[in-house]
Amino acid sequence: MLEPLYTAEEMKRAEAGHDVDELMARAGGAVAEEALRRFPDAQRFVGICGAGANGGDGRIALEVLESRGKAARAAEDAPVEEADVILDALFGTGFHGEPREDAARAIEAMNAAGKPIVSVDLPSGVNASTGEVAGACVNATVTVTMHGPKVGLELAPGRFHAGEVVVADIGLDRAETEHRLVTPAILGHVPRRRADQNKYTSGTVLVVGGSRGLTGAPSLAAEAAFRADAGYVAVAVPSSTLAVFEQRLLEAVKLPCPEDEGTISPRAIEPIAEFASKAGALALGPGLGRGAGPREVVRRLLADLDRPAVVDADGLHDLEPVERRAPTVLTPHEGELARLLGVRSEWVAAHRLEAVRRGAETFGCVCLLKGADTLVAAPGEGVLVVSMGTPALATAGTGDVLTGIVAAFLSKGVDARLAAAAAAAAQQLASRAIPQSGAVASDVSAALPVVLDAPV
């Protein structure tokens, strides 16, 4: 369900007590074998090798390639432009910060050569422990990483420099790590409907949102909650939008609410709270609208109700920390998390691991940072990384779909951290089951039952 993701320090501990020369021989041999397998017709290999252990791995790889009849030289003996394949062994897992000027020039030369690049352990310039990239960074074709995947190979921006990642076994024992990579097996921990359950006991969800002109978002969230196996879904929406939802949502129950010019009014808090007392989970924010009224609705419902809740979209706007005992999940994208933390979105994009952990600690609940690498953080716990999705998810409405899935899993009594990670996994696996071109958010919802029924 959860696989290790290694930081630089965790790799150092994993290697402790082992013969360094033997490990380097295995690592260099693995790099050479992968290069030969991937590029069988290449004759000229040029390596950019640093002074540390990573450089040693690269030099051994060059020796193995030469023993196999290839022209394999270090860069000081052969210009990069003469290579069929470049070996990047400049920096290893111990690197952090910005490359020095001479190293940056070497990285830029590799990228500019227009040749395939095989990176040793991780692309030079990537922080192995965070995925951060502070300066020049290699754009690898393939990365051969030793023992297990590194945090920096799964988190943006580092993941976008790694190319295809191949894990090489160098004889180390598996170790526990702070951060973990989520696998499809996580879905086996989400309860399915049983024969002894009815629509109320198999999971009930109340979606609150749907301002005039924003009715699509709660509709997508409600449909996704149904498709994620909730047995009963209701929507609390402004009265003037009721006709839209009567047409759009056949299976969901509708709760028309008092409104202020098309947006749910604080006068709706009492009827929503009464209705929500029967719900297994709340989904607050899809299409809710912004302003003092919606903000007060979200604040009061979170403060007054003991129901599990997921907060997304407009529900996150101007959100302040609220002490809750009930499970709570926030699902921001980079811009939304930036506003919650009072920083720029560019900072969140560059420091995703730190940002999601800060979000969880600041709000005292689970924080799910959306993206190609979806990160799930909870106070005092390591981050779960979900990276099984496809570009089909880069379309409007998929965030609302994710909200509905999280709510459905929360309504089944799943722990908030696990529910968030499992929901992200379900959505990403669903994205694999649909056509990649022209996909829309409702396609993802439609694929959820097949994903949930698949053996894990």
PDB file of N, CA and C in Angstrom, residues 194-246:
ATOM      1  N   ARG A 194     -21.714  -3.530   1.601  1.00  0.00           N
ATOM      2  CA  ARG A 194     -21.947  -4.924   1.986  1.00  0.00           C
ATOM      3  C   ARG A 194     -23.425  -5.269   1.826  1.00  0.00           C
ATOM      4  N   ALA A 195     -23.678  -6.555   1.795  1.00  0.00           N
ATOM      5  CA  ALA A 195     -25.055  -7.015   1.603  1.00  0.00           C
ATOM      6  C   ALA A 195     -25.969  -6.611   2.750  1.00  0.00           C
ATOM      7  N   ASP A 196     -25.394  -6.400   3.943  1.00  0.00           N
ATOM      8  CA  ASP A 196     -26.224  -6.054   5.092  1.00  0.00           C
ATOM      9  C   ASP A 196     -26.392  -4.546   5.259  1.00  0.00           C
ATOM     10  N   GLN A 197     -25.953  -3.756   4.275  1.00  0.00           N
ATOM     11  CA  GLN A 197     -26.072  -2.304   4.366  1.00  0.00           C
ATOM     12  C   GLN A 197     -27.195  -1.786   3.478  1.00  0.00           C
ATOM     13  N   ASN A 198     -27.665  -0.577   3.808  1.00  0.00           N
ATOM     14  CA  ASN A 198     -28.599   0.112   2.935  1.00  0.00           C
ATOM     15  C   ASN A 198     -27.961   1.423   2.470  1.00  0.00           C
ATOM     16  N   LYS A 199     -28.733   2.251   1.769  1.00  0.00           N
ATOM     17  CA  LYS A 199     -28.147   3.455   1.188  1.00  0.00           C
ATOM     18  C   LYS A 199     -27.629   4.424   2.245  1.00  0.00           C
ATOM     19  N   TYR A 200     -28.203   4.376   3.436  1.00  0.00           N
ATOM     20  CA  TYR A 200     -27.759   5.286   4.483  1.00  0.00           C
ATOM     21  C   TYR A 200     -26.502   4.795   5.180  1.00  0.00           C
ATOM     22  N   THR A 201     -26.396   3.509   5.361  1.00  0.00           N
ATOM     23  CA  THR A 201     -25.258   2.968   6.101  1.00  0.00           C
ATOM     24  C   THR A 201     -24.040   2.699   5.230  1.00  0.00           C
ATOM     25  N   SER A 202     -24.195   2.809   3.920  1.00  0.00           N
ATOM     26  CA  SER A 202     -23.048   2.579   3.035  1.00  0.00           C
ATOM     27  C   SER A 202     -22.310   3.861   2.696  1.00  0.00           C
ATOM     28  N   GLY A 203     -22.701   4.971   3.328  1.00  0.00           N
ATOM     29  CA  GLY A 203     -21.999   6.234   3.111  1.00  0.00           C
ATOM     30  C   GLY A 203     -22.924   7.329   2.638  1.00  0.00           C
ATOM     31  N   THR A 204     -23.062   8.407   3.422  1.00  0.00           N
ATOM     32  CA  THR A 204     -23.928   9.521   3.044  1.00  0.00           C
ATOM     33  C   THR A 204     -23.112  10.801   2.989  1.00  0.00           C
ATOM     34  N   VAL A 205     -23.323  11.591   1.941  1.00  0.00           N
ATOM     35  CA  VAL A 205     -22.532  12.795   1.692  1.00  0.00           C
ATOM     36  C   VAL A 205     -23.465  13.972   1.457  1.00  0.00           C
ATOM     37  N   LEU A 206     -23.126  15.121   2.040  1.00  0.00           N
ATOM     38  CA  LEU A 206     -23.825  16.376   1.768  1.00  0.00           C
ATOM     39  C   LEU A 206     -22.840  17.354   1.143  1.00  0.00           C
ATOM     40  N   VAL A 207     -23.132  17.794  -0.088  1.00  0.00           N
ATOM     41  CA  VAL A 207     -22.312  18.770  -0.796  1.00  0.00           C
ATOM     42  C   VAL A 207     -22.949  20.145  -0.626  1.00  0.00           C
ATOM     43  N   VAL A 208     -22.162  21.129  -0.180  1.00  0.00           N
ATOM     44  CA  VAL A 208     -22.660  22.491   0.033  1.00  0.00           C
ATOM     45  C   VAL A 208     -21.963  23.425  -0.939  1.00  0.00           C
ATOM     46  N   GLY A 209     -22.743  24.049  -1.832  1.00  0.00           N
ATOM     47  CA  GLY A 209     -22.145  24.959  -2.812  1.00  0.00           C
ATOM     48  C   GLY A 209     -23.160  25.377  -3.852  1.00  0.00           C
ATOM     49  N   GLY A 210     -22.665  25.647  -5.053  1.00  0.00           N
ATOM     50  CA  GLY A 210     -23.560  25.857  -6.184  1.00  0.00           C
ATOM     51  C   GLY A 210     -24.166  27.230  -6.327  1.00  0.00           C
ATOM     52  N   SER A 211     -23.369  28.287  -6.228  1.00  0.00           N
ATOM     53  CA  SER A 211     -23.900  29.620  -6.494  1.00  0.00           C
ATOM     54  C   SER A 211     -24.376  29.728  -7.937  1.00  0.00           C
ATOM     55  N   ARG A 212     -25.214  30.715  -8.182  1.00  0.00           N
ATOM     56  CA  ARG A 212     -25.729  30.924  -9.532  1.00  0.00           C
ATOM     57  C   ARG A 212     -24.556  31.105 -10.501  1.00  0.00           C
ATOM     58  N   GLY A 213     -24.566  30.343 -11.581  1.00  0.00           N
ATOM     59  CA  GLY A 213     -23.481  30.365 -12.544  1.00  0.00           C
ATOM     60  C   GLY A 213     -22.353  29.402 -12.228  1.00  0.00           C
ATOM     61  N   LEU A 214     -22.412  28.749 -11.064  1.00  0.00           N
ATOM     62  CA  LEU A 214     -21.362  27.815 -10.637  1.00  0.00           C
ATOM     63  C   LEU A 214     -21.964  26.474 -10.235  1.00  0.00           C
ATOM     64  N   THR A 215     -22.989  26.048 -10.948  1.00  0.00           N
ATOM     65  CA  THR A 215     -23.697  24.817 -10.575  1.00  0.00           C
ATOM     66  C   THR A 215     -22.976  23.557 -11.012  1.00  0.00           C
ATOM     67  N   GLY A 216     -22.036  23.673 -11.942  1.00  0.00           N
ATOM     68  CA  GLY A 216     -21.338  22.486 -12.419  1.00  0.00           C
ATOM     69  C   GLY A 216     -20.473  21.832 -11.363  1.00  0.00           C
ATOM     70  N   ALA A 217     -19.809  22.646 -10.541  1.00  0.00           N
ATOM     71  CA  ALA A 217     -18.866  22.113  -9.559  1.00  0.00           C
ATOM     72  C   ALA A 217     -19.535  21.185  -8.544  1.00  0.00           C
ATOM     73  N   PRO A 218     -20.624  21.613  -7.879  1.00  0.00           N
ATOM     74  CA  PRO A 218     -21.257  20.684  -6.928  1.00  0.00           C
ATOM     75  C   PRO A 218     -21.881  19.481  -7.619  1.00  0.00           C
ATOM     76  N   SER A 219     -22.312  19.659  -8.859  1.00  0.00           N
ATOM     77  CA  SER A 219     -22.850  18.512  -9.602  1.00  0.00           C
ATOM     78  C   SER A 219     -21.777  17.465  -9.816  1.00  0.00           C
ATOM     79  N   LEU A 220     -20.581  17.909 -10.212  1.00  0.00           N
ATOM     80  CA  LEU A 220     -19.478  16.967 -10.409  1.00  0.00           C
ATOM     81  C   LEU A 220     -19.076  16.305  -9.095  1.00  0.00           C
ATOM     82  N   ALA A 221     -19.045  17.063  -8.004  1.00  0.00           N
ATOM     83  CA  ALA A 221     -18.691  16.492  -6.707  1.00  0.00           C
ATOM     84  C   ALA A 221     -19.721  15.450  -6.261  1.00  0.00           C
ATOM     85  N   ALA A 222     -21.002  15.764  -6.454  1.00  0.00           N
ATOM     86  CA  ALA A 222     -22.055  14.830  -6.056  1.00  0.00           C
ATOM     87  C   ALA A 222     -22.002  13.549  -6.881  1.00  0.00           C
ATOM     88  N   GLU A 223     -21.832  13.694  -8.180  1.00  0.00           N
ATOM     89  CA  GLU A 223     -21.748  12.509  -9.047  1.00  0.00           C
ATOM     90  C   GLU A 223     -20.542  11.654  -8.672  1.00  0.00           C
ATOM     91  N   ALA A 224     -19.415  12.307  -8.385  1.00  0.00           N
ATOM     92  CA  ALA A 224     -18.219  11.550  -8.018  1.00  0.00           C
ATOM     93  C   ALA A 224     -18.413  10.820  -6.696  1.00  0.00           C
ATOM     94  N   ALA A 225     -19.126  11.429  -5.749  1.00  0.00           N
ATOM     95  CA  ALA A 225     -19.387  10.755  -4.480  1.00  0.00           C
ATOM     96  C   ALA A 225     -20.205   9.483  -4.700  1.00  0.00           C
ATOM     97  N   PHE A 226     -21.216   9.571  -5.556  1.00  0.00           N
ATOM     98  CA  PHE A 226     -21.977   8.371  -5.898  1.00  0.00           C
ATOM     99  C   PHE A 226     -21.080   7.326  -6.544  1.00  0.00           C
ATOM    100  N   ARG A 227     -20.292   7.750  -7.527  1.00  0.00           N
ATOM    101  CA  ARG A 227     -19.433   6.808  -8.256  1.00  0.00           C
ATOM    102  C   ARG A 227     -18.344   6.220  -7.364  1.00  0.00           C
ATOM    103  N   ALA A 228     -18.017   6.932  -6.286  1.00  0.00           N
ATOM    104  CA  ALA A 228     -17.026   6.427  -5.333  1.00  0.00           C
ATOM    105  C   ALA A 228     -17.665   5.555  -4.262  1.00  0.00           C
ATOM    106  N   ASP A 229     -18.926   5.144  -4.498  1.00  0.00           N
ATOM    107  CA  ASP A 229     -19.596   4.124  -3.698  1.00  0.00           C
ATOM    108  C   ASP A 229     -20.369   4.658  -2.510  1.00  0.00           C
ATOM    109  N   ALA A 230     -20.601   5.964  -2.430  1.00  0.00           N
ATOM    110  CA  ALA A 230     -21.518   6.467  -1.406  1.00  0.00           C
ATOM    111  C   ALA A 230     -22.938   6.051  -1.774  1.00  0.00           C
ATOM    112  N   GLY A 231     -23.740   5.726  -0.769  1.00  0.00           N
ATOM    113  CA  GLY A 231     -25.090   5.252  -1.050  1.00  0.00           C
ATOM    114  C   GLY A 231     -26.135   6.346  -1.114  1.00  0.00           C
ATOM    115  N   TYR A 232     -25.823   7.505  -0.544  1.00  0.00           N
ATOM    116  CA  TYR A 232     -26.809   8.588  -0.457  1.00  0.00           C
ATOM    117  C   TYR A 232     -26.052   9.908  -0.536  1.00  0.00           C
ATOM    118  N   VAL A 233     -26.436  10.751  -1.496  1.00  0.00           N
ATOM    119  CA  VAL A 233     -25.773  12.042  -1.684  1.00  0.00           C
ATOM    120  C   VAL A 233     -26.836  13.127  -1.792  1.00  0.00           C
ATOM    121  N   ALA A 234     -26.614  14.228  -1.082  1.00  0.00           N
ATOM    122  CA  ALA A 234     -27.508  15.380  -1.145  1.00  0.00           C
ATOM    123  C   ALA A 234     -26.694  16.622  -1.458  1.00  0.00           C
ATOM    124  N   VAL A 235     -27.365  17.631  -2.033  1.00  0.00           N
ATOM    125  CA  VAL A 235     -26.714  18.903  -2.313  1.00  0.00           C
ATOM    126  C   VAL A 235     -27.514  20.027  -1.663  1.00  0.00           C
ATOM    127  N   ALA A 236     -26.821  20.915  -0.950  1.00  0.00           N
ATOM    128  CA  ALA A 236     -27.432  22.118  -0.379  1.00  0.00           C
ATOM    129  C   ALA A 236     -27.037  23.287  -1.262  1.00  0.00           C
ATOM    130  N   VAL A 237     -28.031  23.903  -1.919  1.00  0.00           N
ATOM    131  CA  VAL A 237     -27.753  24.888  -2.969  1.00  0.00           C
ATOM    132  C   VAL A 237     -28.713  26.069  -2.842  1.00  0.00           C
ATOM    133  N   PRO A 238     -28.376  27.219  -3.412  1.00  0.00           N
ATOM    134  CA  PRO A 238     -29.298  28.360  -3.394  1.00  0.00           C
ATOM    135  C   PRO A 238     -30.626  28.004  -4.059  1.00  0.00           C
ATOM    136  N   SER A 239     -31.702  28.497  -3.491  1.00  0.00           N
ATOM    137  CA  SER A 239     -33.043  28.164  -3.989  1.00  0.00           C
ATOM    138  C   SER A 239     -33.209  28.466  -5.474  1.00  0.00           C
ATOM    139  N   SER A 240     -32.630  29.566  -5.926  1.00  0.00           N
ATOM    140  CA  SER A 240     -32.836  29.968  -7.321  1.00  0.00           C
ATOM    141  C   SER A 240     -32.151  29.042  -8.312  1.00  0.00           C
ATOM    142  N   THR A 241     -31.246  28.185  -7.840  1.00  0.00           N
ATOM    143  CA  THR A 241     -30.560  27.253  -8.743  1.00  0.00           C
ATOM    144  C   THR A 241     -31.183  25.868  -8.724  1.00  0.00           C
ATOM    145  N   LEU A 242     -32.230  25.691  -7.958  1.00  0.00           N
ATOM    146  CA  LEU A 242     -32.789  24.357  -7.762  1.00  0.00           C
ATOM    147  C   LEU A 242     -33.175  23.687  -9.067  1.00  0.00           C
ATOM    148  N   ALA A 243     -33.754  24.450  -9.993  1.00  0.00           N
ATOM    149  CA  ALA A 243     -34.193  23.860 -11.259  1.00  0.00           C
ATOM    150  C   ALA A 243     -33.031  23.238 -12.019  1.00  0.00           C
ATOM    151  N   VAL A 244     -31.868  23.875 -11.937  1.00  0.00           N
ATOM    152  CA  VAL A 244     -30.685  23.327 -12.617  1.00  0.00           C
ATOM    153  C   VAL A 244     -30.323  21.968 -12.035  1.00  0.00           C
ATOM    154  N   PHE A 245     -30.310  21.891 -10.715  1.00  0.00           N
ATOM    155  CA  PHE A 245     -29.916  20.639 -10.076  1.00  0.00           C
ATOM    156  C   PHE A 245     -30.967  19.542 -10.248  1.00  0.00           C
ATOM    157  N   GLU A 246     -32.232  19.923 -10.321  1.00  0.00           N
ATOM    158  CA  GLU A 246     -33.278  18.924 -10.575  1.00  0.00           C
ATOM    159  C   GLU A 246     -33.054  18.272 -11.937  1.00  0.00           C
TER     160      GLU A 246
END
